[in-house]
Each structure stands twice: as C-alpha cells, then as structure tokens.
C-alpha cells in the first residue's frame, strides 16, 4: 500500500505544488481582496435612555455618522449595501461634560473594517425643567383710534425643559398677536416663543404648552362735537350776539360699542334768561358713564348787547305808493297826519338814526290783506335791530 504512494512521487509533488499555485492565482485574479468605503454611515448609541433617567441630555446634538472602509474578498463585499451598515457605541456611565465613546461595526469575521473617526465625543449636560411666565406682545396696530384695553390669556405660564445652558438662556416666553385690520374685540390662539434678553428665539428647548389662548379687548377714541346746552331766552331789552366755546370738540375714549353710539356731547345746562352783559363761564361737560374724555370742562364766552329804542315821527305825506296798478285814489286813505316809527338798535349803535334815515312805502302789487288794505313797509339806511310802524296798514279809498 505504501509503495503505491511512493510510486511517481516526484510527479505527484510537482502536481500538488502546481495545483496550489493555480488556486492562489485563481483567488487573486477572480476573487481578489479589495477595499470599499462608505460615507455617512449612521451611528447608533445604545443605552441612550440612561440620560433621561439621570436628568441628562446630549447638547449640542452630535454628528452621528462616520465613514467606514471595509476590506475583504470581492465576492463578500459585493453583497454588502450601505443600508446594511450601522455603527454602534455604548453609553454606559454618562457624566456631565465630554464623554468619549469607541465605535464598533458588526460585519462578518472574514471582513475587516476601519471607522473614521474611530470614536466620538458626546457632550452631556444636565437637563433642567423650570417655570416661566408668558408675556403677550401685540404687533401691527394699524388703527390709530383703537387702543388695547385689556388682554386676558390662558395659560399665563408654562414649563421650559432642555439643556441647562439653553434653558438658562431663556429670558421669557412671548406670544405675538397681530392686530392688523382688527376693528373689534377678538380672541386668538398664539404660539409661545422662548426668547433671550435680546429678544432672539432660543432654539433647542421644549415648551410644555405650545400655545396660549388670548382675548383682546379694545377701547376706541373719537373726536365729536361739543354742544352748548342753553336754557331759556335772553331777557327783554337785551340781545345775545353770540357765544364761543374754547373747545368745539371733545375726544372721548371707551368701549367700541359705546363710542360708536355717541354722536355729540353736551355741556351742563346753562340758563341765559338773566344774562345782561358779556360773560365768561366755565361749564362741566356731561360725559357718559364709563367714558373717558380729554377735557372735563369748557369755557364759554357770551357776547350780549343792550337794546335801545328811539321813537320817530314821520309825516304820512312821505309814504311812497309804488305800482298803483288798480289806479286807486291814494289821496283817500285812513292815515293820520303823522306816523309813529319805533326803531330799536344795539346800545352804542344807531344813536344818530333820524326820520330822514327811514323810508316808508306801500307796494300796491303785494297781495292784500283785505281789498284796498296794504301793509306799510320800510327801508332803514342805517343798521338797526327792528322797526315797528304805527299804524301798520293803510286803507285806500275810505
């Protein structure tokens, strides 16, 4: 049996070496060892829940991917896709500050790998939870006549959670409410925004309540006429020439519905029946309940003049008969020889009014009170308040 193996030993040895080298050749040429690299392979941190259990958080959030280079036979590597790769690391005993973790990759044993970088540094911060008040900030107040009177909102505070360095940077929580085109009371849902002392939004913190519900109430301002509330008539022998208020309008402010219903406002009542001279009087303004005004009182200046009467006697012969279209005999009239004319004027005016300043006439085209009965009319060349003629009528033909 042993002789069989010893036969042609040289040839068999050569054949064995030849077969071995042929296998080496085939493996090198047909299925060579190659390198293959993959970018942006995700890193999975195992046991990350331990952070929450210990009131910790990763901040800033790390770049959880790395580059992987695989080395192995082509036949093996061609079966591996990028999605099949996942780098692992383990957060065993985290501490506040920088934690350095080694990276690992699960691949078949006949494949080697290189991870770049081979480890990552994770910064761990204390996670804190604190309560902050909410402030409402209104923007775009376009209607100058409207003013925010009251703001009711709920909730008025909420909790902020996150890395200590970020939470401590939150100065306050604000909600912006846009008032553009608003003309009446309204309610709105407003997002809660964490901001720092410079008013910039702080990113990376969690707000327990995302929104607050806001009710906005307005007051409205309007300028309206101020009216003098007069009572009685000025006494006989006097004339009210006029009056002037030192403010003809008043600016009022109140609830929109009330303001819209008010068209004017009166002063307190003043009786002018005893007014006999120029006078300045301060009067309160009757402001409706729950309404504010820019002024509470007003000064009124009255201008009063005394009336003076003067009796004149004018001959009836001076009466001019105009447009005698019926050809009546004007010589036949019932007038006395003299006609009494009482002229009333303002004191200081008209003192020099005389008979020659008064023209009396009859317009015979006017509609008659009775047949042949005409009203006696007048013209006065100077300024007077009134003229009374006695008799008032003339009858032609009697």
Short mmCIF file of C-alpha atoms in Angstrom, two decimals:
data_model
loop_
_atom_site.label_atom_id
_atom_site.label_comp_id
_atom_site.label_asym_id
_atom_site.label_seq_id
_atom_site.Cartn_x
_atom_site.Cartn_y
_atom_site.Cartn_z
CA UNK A 1 0.00 0.00 0.00
CA UNK A 2 2.83 2.39 0.92
CA UNK A 3 4.53 1.54 -2.32
CA UNK A 4 1.61 2.92 -4.23
CA UNK A 5 2.19 6.41 -2.70
CA UNK A 6 5.91 6.14 -3.30
CA UNK A 7 5.43 5.49 -6.98
CA UNK A 8 5.91 8.63 -9.13
CA UNK A 9 6.49 10.69 -6.01
CA UNK A 10 8.28 13.43 -7.87
CA UNK A 11 5.47 13.87 -10.34
CA UNK A 12 2.87 13.92 -7.57
CA UNK A 13 4.78 16.55 -5.61
CA UNK A 14 5.07 18.77 -8.63
CA UNK A 15 1.36 18.35 -9.34
CA UNK A 16 0.43 19.31 -5.80
CA UNK A 17 2.51 22.49 -5.90
CA UNK A 18 1.11 23.33 -9.30
CA UNK A 19 -2.46 22.91 -8.07
CA UNK A 20 -1.75 25.11 -5.05
CA UNK A 21 -0.30 27.91 -7.13
CA UNK A 22 -3.19 27.65 -9.56
CA UNK A 23 -5.60 28.07 -6.62
CA UNK A 24 -3.64 31.10 -5.43
CA UNK A 25 -3.77 32.56 -8.94
CA UNK A 26 -7.47 31.96 -9.32
CA UNK A 27 -8.24 33.51 -5.93
CA UNK A 28 -6.07 36.56 -6.69
CA UNK A 29 -7.41 37.14 -10.16
CA UNK A 30 -11.03 36.01 -9.92
CA UNK A 31 -11.94 36.95 -6.27
CA UNK A 32 -9.34 39.46 -5.09
CA UNK A 33 -9.18 41.27 -1.77
CA UNK A 34 -10.49 44.81 -2.22
CA UNK A 35 -11.24 47.94 -0.19
CA UNK A 36 -14.63 49.59 -0.24
CA UNK A 37 -15.55 52.79 1.60
CA UNK A 38 -18.93 54.15 2.64
CA UNK A 39 -19.68 57.72 3.72
CA UNK A 40 -22.31 58.95 6.19
CA UNK A 41 -22.93 55.67 7.97
CA UNK A 42 -25.27 56.30 10.94
CA UNK A 43 -24.05 55.80 14.48
CA UNK A 44 -26.43 54.18 16.93
CA UNK A 45 -25.94 54.99 20.60
CA UNK A 46 -27.06 52.11 22.74
CA UNK A 47 -28.37 52.66 26.24
CA UNK A 48 -29.18 56.34 25.49
CA UNK A 49 -32.26 56.12 27.73
CA UNK A 50 -29.94 56.28 30.72
CA UNK A 51 -29.57 60.01 30.06
CA UNK A 52 -33.25 60.72 30.65
CA UNK A 53 -33.25 58.53 33.73
CA UNK A 54 -30.46 60.67 35.18
CA UNK A 55 -31.91 64.05 34.07
CA UNK A 56 -29.23 64.44 31.41
CA UNK A 57 -29.33 65.38 27.75
CA UNK A 58 -26.91 65.49 24.81
CA UNK A 59 -26.09 69.06 23.85
CA UNK A 60 -25.13 70.12 21.34
CA UNK A 61 -26.55 67.25 19.37
CA UNK A 62 -23.60 65.28 17.91
CA UNK A 63 -22.98 64.44 14.27
CA UNK A 64 -23.99 60.76 14.46
CA UNK A 65 -22.41 59.40 11.32
CA UNK A 66 -18.93 58.36 10.21
CA UNK A 67 -17.00 56.96 7.28
CA UNK A 68 -16.41 53.19 7.03
CA UNK A 69 -13.73 51.36 4.97
CA UNK A 70 -14.25 47.60 4.51
CA UNK A 71 -11.51 45.14 3.41
CA UNK A 72 -12.34 41.68 2.09
CA UNK A 73 -12.99 39.45 -0.88
CA UNK A 74 -14.89 40.99 -3.71
CA UNK A 75 -17.44 38.21 -3.56
CA UNK A 76 -18.18 39.07 0.07
CA UNK A 77 -18.17 42.86 -0.22
CA UNK A 78 -20.43 42.95 -3.22
CA UNK A 79 -23.23 41.58 -1.05
CA UNK A 80 -22.91 44.39 1.48
CA UNK A 81 -25.02 47.52 0.87
CA UNK A 82 -24.71 50.87 2.61
CA UNK A 83 -28.10 50.43 4.28
CA UNK A 84 -26.87 47.22 5.86
CA UNK A 85 -24.20 49.04 7.83
CA UNK A 86 -24.75 50.55 11.26
CA UNK A 87 -22.06 51.76 13.62
CA UNK A 88 -22.68 51.06 17.30
CA UNK A 89 -21.45 52.59 20.51
CA UNK A 90 -22.48 52.21 24.12
CA UNK A 91 -23.18 54.97 26.65
CA UNK A 92 -22.55 53.02 29.83
CA UNK A 93 -21.84 55.50 32.61
CA UNK A 94 -22.53 59.03 31.33
CA UNK A 95 -21.13 62.02 33.15
CA UNK A 96 -21.71 65.78 32.86
CA UNK A 97 -19.22 67.08 30.34
CA UNK A 98 -17.40 65.35 27.47
CA UNK A 99 -17.88 61.56 27.14
CA UNK A 100 -15.57 59.75 24.69
CA UNK A 101 -17.06 56.59 23.13
CA UNK A 102 -15.42 53.95 20.93
CA UNK A 103 -17.20 52.96 17.73
CA UNK A 104 -17.85 49.40 16.56
CA UNK A 105 -19.20 47.79 13.39
CA UNK A 106 -20.86 44.38 13.10
CA UNK A 107 -19.53 42.64 9.96
CA UNK A 108 -18.60 39.02 9.06
CA UNK A 109 -15.33 37.77 10.61
CA UNK A 110 -13.56 37.47 7.26
CA UNK A 111 -14.09 41.19 6.60
CA UNK A 112 -12.03 43.84 8.35
CA UNK A 113 -13.01 47.48 8.74
CA UNK A 114 -11.80 50.92 9.64
CA UNK A 115 -14.09 53.61 11.10
CA UNK A 116 -13.15 57.24 10.61
CA UNK A 117 -13.15 58.66 13.20
CA UNK A 118 -12.74 55.65 15.44
CA UNK A 119 -14.51 57.36 18.36
CA UNK A 120 -16.88 60.23 19.05
CA UNK A 121 -17.05 62.79 21.83
CA UNK A 122 -20.51 63.45 23.29
CA UNK A 123 -21.18 66.46 25.45
CA UNK A 124 -23.64 65.68 28.22
CA UNK A 125 -25.47 68.46 30.04
CA UNK A 126 -27.85 68.49 32.95
CA UNK A 127 -31.47 68.58 31.79
CA UNK A 128 -33.49 71.11 33.77
CA UNK A 129 -37.21 71.91 33.98
CA UNK A 130 -38.28 75.40 35.00
CA UNK A 131 -41.43 77.51 35.00
CA UNK A 132 -41.58 80.76 33.03
CA UNK A 133 -44.21 83.49 32.78
CA UNK A 134 -45.77 84.25 29.39
CA UNK A 135 -45.92 87.81 28.03
CA UNK A 136 -48.23 88.98 25.23
CA UNK A 137 -46.70 91.21 22.57
CA UNK A 138 -49.04 92.96 20.14
CA UNK A 139 -47.85 93.95 16.66
CA UNK A 140 -49.13 95.91 13.65
CA UNK A 141 -51.54 98.24 15.44
CA UNK A 142 -52.81 99.90 12.26
CA UNK A 143 -55.92 101.65 13.60
CA UNK A 144 -54.81 104.77 15.48
CA UNK A 145 -58.29 105.20 17.02
CA UNK A 146 -58.12 101.80 18.75
CA UNK A 147 -56.12 101.03 21.85
CA UNK A 148 -55.71 97.68 23.58
CA UNK A 149 -57.67 98.00 26.80
CA UNK A 150 -57.41 94.52 28.25
CA UNK A 151 -55.63 91.26 27.49
CA UNK A 152 -56.81 88.01 29.03
CA UNK A 153 -54.98 84.81 28.24
CA UNK A 154 -54.53 81.26 29.45
CA UNK A 155 -52.19 79.72 30.37
CA UNK A 156 -50.19 82.62 31.83
CA UNK A 157 -47.12 80.45 32.45
CA UNK A 158 -45.68 77.12 31.38
CA UNK A 159 -42.59 74.94 31.80
CA UNK A 160 -39.41 75.05 29.73
CA UNK A 161 -37.25 71.92 29.52
CA UNK A 162 -33.90 71.26 27.93
CA UNK A 163 -30.13 71.51 28.36
CA UNK A 164 -29.21 73.72 31.30
CA UNK A 165 -27.19 76.14 29.16
CA UNK A 166 -30.16 76.70 26.84
CA UNK A 167 -32.89 76.89 29.47
CA UNK A 168 -30.88 79.42 31.48
CA UNK A 169 -30.60 81.49 28.30
CA UNK A 170 -34.40 81.80 28.08
CA UNK A 171 -35.28 85.23 29.47
CA UNK A 172 -39.02 84.98 28.95
CA UNK A 173 -41.78 83.43 26.90
CA UNK A 174 -43.67 85.66 24.48
CA UNK A 175 -46.74 85.31 22.29
CA UNK A 176 -47.08 87.65 19.32
CA UNK A 177 -50.63 88.77 18.48
CA UNK A 178 -51.12 90.51 15.14
CA UNK A 179 -53.59 93.42 15.37
CA UNK A 180 -53.52 94.28 11.66
CA UNK A 181 -57.01 95.01 10.28
CA UNK A 182 -58.59 94.38 13.68
CA UNK A 183 -61.53 96.71 14.39
CA UNK A 184 -63.29 94.96 17.26
CA UNK A 185 -62.64 92.66 20.21
CA UNK A 186 -61.38 89.22 19.23
CA UNK A 187 -59.76 86.02 20.51
CA UNK A 188 -56.83 84.15 19.07
CA UNK A 189 -54.51 81.18 19.57
CA UNK A 190 -50.91 82.40 19.84
CA UNK A 191 -47.73 80.32 19.70
CA UNK A 192 -45.42 80.51 22.72
CA UNK A 193 -41.86 81.51 21.78
CA UNK A 194 -38.84 81.32 24.12
CA UNK A 195 -36.55 84.35 23.72
CA UNK A 196 -33.31 85.58 25.27
CA UNK A 197 -32.59 89.03 26.71
CA UNK A 198 -32.06 90.39 23.18
CA UNK A 199 -35.43 89.11 22.01
CA UNK A 200 -33.95 86.35 19.84
CA UNK A 201 -35.61 82.95 19.73
CA UNK A 202 -33.86 80.26 21.79
CA UNK A 203 -33.81 77.05 19.75
CA UNK A 204 -33.46 73.57 21.22
CA UNK A 205 -35.71 73.79 24.29
CA UNK A 206 -39.07 72.11 24.79
CA UNK A 207 -42.15 74.10 25.82
CA UNK A 208 -44.82 72.15 27.69
CA UNK A 209 -47.66 74.23 26.21
CA UNK A 210 -47.21 75.20 22.59
CA UNK A 211 -49.97 77.83 22.54
CA UNK A 212 -51.85 80.23 24.78
CA UNK A 213 -55.41 81.40 24.12
CA UNK A 214 -55.75 85.20 24.07
CA UNK A 215 -58.76 87.53 24.35
CA UNK A 216 -58.07 91.11 23.22
CA UNK A 217 -60.38 93.97 24.25
CA UNK A 218 -60.14 97.42 22.67
CA UNK A 219 -61.11 100.93 23.62
CA UNK A 220 -61.89 103.38 20.85
CA UNK A 221 -61.19 107.09 20.68
CA UNK A 222 -63.27 109.53 18.68
CA UNK A 223 -63.45 113.30 18.34
CA UNK A 224 -67.05 114.54 18.46
CA UNK A 225 -68.79 117.95 18.51
CA UNK A 226 -69.28 119.68 21.87
CA UNK A 227 -72.67 121.41 22.08
CA UNK A 228 -73.65 124.20 24.46
CA UNK A 229 -76.79 123.25 26.37
CA UNK A 230 -78.77 126.51 26.53
CA UNK A 231 -81.93 127.03 28.56
CA UNK A 232 -84.41 129.92 28.44
CA UNK A 233 -84.44 133.12 26.41
CA UNK A 234 -82.35 136.20 26.96
CA UNK A 235 -84.20 138.92 28.86
CA UNK A 236 -86.25 141.65 27.22
CA UNK A 237 -84.16 144.62 26.22
CA UNK A 238 -81.08 142.50 25.50
CA UNK A 239 -79.75 140.54 22.58
CA UNK A 240 -77.40 137.54 22.60
CA UNK A 241 -74.95 138.37 19.87
CA UNK A 242 -73.23 135.04 20.10
CA UNK A 243 -71.05 132.74 22.17
CA UNK A 244 -67.78 130.91 21.68
CA UNK A 245 -66.52 127.71 23.30
CA UNK A 246 -62.79 127.48 23.87
CA UNK A 247 -63.08 123.91 22.55
CA UNK A 248 -65.62 122.97 19.93
CA UNK A 249 -64.85 119.26 20.13
CA UNK A 250 -64.05 116.67 22.78
CA UNK A 251 -62.03 113.49 22.37
CA UNK A 252 -63.73 110.56 24.09
CA UNK A 253 -62.47 107.04 24.77
CA UNK A 254 -64.39 103.93 25.78
CA UNK A 255 -65.66 100.57 24.64
CA UNK A 256 -66.17 100.36 20.90
CA UNK A 257 -69.95 99.85 21.06
CA UNK A 258 -70.45 102.83 23.38
CA UNK A 259 -68.23 105.17 21.39
CA UNK A 260 -69.90 104.29 18.09
CA UNK A 261 -73.30 105.16 19.59
CA UNK A 262 -72.28 108.67 20.73
CA UNK A 263 -72.68 111.37 18.07
CA UNK A 264 -72.23 114.50 20.21
CA UNK A 265 -71.81 115.60 23.83
CA UNK A 266 -73.47 118.49 25.66
CA UNK A 267 -72.20 120.80 28.33
CA UNK A 268 -74.09 121.15 31.56
CA UNK A 269 -77.27 123.22 31.17
CA UNK A 270 -76.98 126.99 31.48
CA UNK A 271 -79.91 129.43 31.85
CA UNK A 272 -79.38 132.64 29.83
CA UNK A 273 -82.58 134.39 30.89
CA UNK A 274 -80.70 136.55 33.37
CA UNK A 275 -77.77 137.31 31.07
CA UNK A 276 -77.37 141.10 30.72
CA UNK A 277 -73.67 141.52 29.91
CA UNK A 278 -70.65 139.86 28.35
CA UNK A 279 -69.55 136.96 30.50
CA UNK A 280 -67.08 134.03 30.61
CA UNK A 281 -68.40 130.91 32.33
CA UNK A 282 -66.77 127.52 32.99
CA UNK A 283 -69.13 124.63 32.36
CA UNK A 284 -68.68 120.95 33.10
CA UNK A 285 -69.11 118.51 30.26
CA UNK A 286 -71.73 115.77 30.59
CA UNK A 287 -69.51 112.73 29.99
CA UNK A 288 -71.45 109.43 29.84
CA UNK A 289 -70.64 106.76 32.40
CA UNK A 290 -67.60 104.57 31.66
CA UNK A 291 -66.36 107.08 29.06
CA UNK A 292 -63.08 108.99 29.35
CA UNK A 293 -62.51 112.39 27.78
CA UNK A 294 -59.51 114.59 27.14
CA UNK A 295 -61.23 117.57 28.82
CA UNK A 296 -63.70 117.69 31.72
CA UNK A 297 -64.90 121.29 31.41
CA UNK A 298 -65.09 124.05 28.84
CA UNK A 299 -65.13 127.85 28.95
CA UNK A 300 -67.90 129.68 27.09
CA UNK A 301 -67.70 133.37 26.27
CA UNK A 302 -71.09 135.11 25.87
CA UNK A 303 -71.43 138.36 23.97
CA UNK A 304 -74.52 140.36 24.99
CA UNK A 305 -75.73 143.83 23.93
CA UNK A 306 -78.43 146.06 25.34
CA UNK A 307 -81.26 147.10 23.03
CA UNK A 308 -82.20 150.78 22.82
CA UNK A 309 -85.41 152.13 21.24
CA UNK A 310 -86.00 155.51 19.61
CA UNK A 311 -89.38 156.92 18.60
CA UNK A 312 -89.53 158.83 15.35
CA UNK A 313 -92.41 160.79 13.81
CA UNK A 314 -92.71 160.70 10.04
CA UNK A 315 -95.28 162.60 8.05
CA UNK A 316 -97.74 160.38 6.20
CA UNK A 317 -97.07 162.54 3.16
CA UNK A 318 -93.66 160.85 2.87
CA UNK A 319 -95.20 157.46 2.12
CA UNK A 320 -94.39 156.39 -1.42
CA UNK A 321 -97.09 154.37 -3.20
CA UNK A 322 -95.50 152.01 -5.69
CA UNK A 323 -97.08 150.29 -8.68
CA UNK A 324 -100.67 151.53 -8.35
CA UNK A 325 -101.88 149.03 -10.93
CA UNK A 326 -105.56 149.47 -9.98
CA UNK A 327 -105.38 153.24 -10.20
CA UNK A 328 -106.69 153.71 -6.69
CA UNK A 329 -107.10 157.21 -5.34
CA UNK A 330 -104.25 157.31 -2.85
CA UNK A 331 -105.39 160.65 -1.50
CA UNK A 332 -108.27 158.82 0.04
CA UNK A 333 -106.59 156.94 2.84
CA UNK A 334 -107.13 156.44 6.53
CA UNK A 335 -103.70 157.52 7.69
CA UNK A 336 -103.19 160.17 10.37
CA UNK A 337 -101.04 163.16 9.61
CA UNK A 338 -98.05 161.65 11.37
CA UNK A 339 -96.87 158.05 11.54
CA UNK A 340 -95.06 156.75 14.58
CA UNK A 341 -91.94 154.71 13.86
CA UNK A 342 -90.14 152.93 16.70
CA UNK A 343 -86.58 151.99 15.85
CA UNK A 344 -84.66 149.53 18.07
CA UNK A 345 -80.87 149.21 17.84
CA UNK A 346 -77.90 147.99 19.83
CA UNK A 347 -76.59 150.28 22.51
CA UNK A 348 -73.72 152.22 21.04
CA UNK A 349 -75.09 151.88 17.51
CA UNK A 350 -77.79 153.87 15.78
CA UNK A 351 -77.81 156.86 18.12
CA UNK A 352 -77.88 159.17 15.13
CA UNK A 353 -80.81 157.46 13.39
CA UNK A 354 -83.29 160.14 12.37
CA UNK A 355 -86.52 160.45 10.38
CA UNK A 356 -84.61 161.06 7.20
CA UNK A 357 -82.91 157.64 7.53
CA UNK A 358 -86.27 155.85 7.39
CA UNK A 359 -88.11 155.41 4.12
CA UNK A 360 -91.70 154.15 4.26
CA UNK A 361 -93.67 152.87 1.31
CA UNK A 362 -96.57 150.75 0.15
CA UNK A 363 -96.21 148.20 -2.64
CA UNK A 364 -99.61 148.08 -4.23
CA UNK A 365 -98.77 144.93 -6.18
CA UNK A 366 -98.48 142.92 -2.95
CA UNK A 367 -101.22 140.55 -2.00
CA UNK A 368 -103.78 142.49 0.01
CA UNK A 369 -104.98 141.52 3.47
CA UNK A 370 -108.36 142.93 2.56
CA UNK A 371 -109.45 144.76 -0.58
CA UNK A 372 -107.67 148.13 -0.68
CA UNK A 373 -105.74 147.37 2.56
CA UNK A 374 -101.94 147.40 2.29
CA UNK A 375 -99.08 146.87 4.77
CA UNK A 376 -96.80 149.84 5.28
CA UNK A 377 -93.16 148.81 4.66
CA UNK A 378 -89.84 150.47 5.36
CA UNK A 379 -86.20 150.77 4.47
CA UNK A 380 -83.64 151.99 7.01
CA UNK A 381 -80.39 153.36 5.75
CA UNK A 382 -78.55 152.52 8.97
CA UNK A 383 -78.15 149.25 10.86
CA UNK A 384 -80.99 148.63 13.31
CA UNK A 385 -82.43 145.57 15.01
CA UNK A 386 -86.12 146.17 14.40
CA UNK A 387 -88.64 148.75 13.19
CA UNK A 388 -92.27 148.99 14.34
CA UNK A 389 -94.69 151.21 12.38
CA UNK A 390 -97.99 152.50 13.78
CA UNK A 391 -100.33 152.17 12.06
CA UNK A 392 -99.20 149.01 10.28
CA UNK A 393 -101.72 149.24 7.42
CA UNK A 394 -103.20 151.82 5.13
CA UNK A 395 -106.64 151.55 3.60
CA UNK A 396 -107.16 153.28 0.23
CA UNK A 397 -110.50 154.69 -0.82
CA UNK A 398 -112.19 155.28 2.53
#
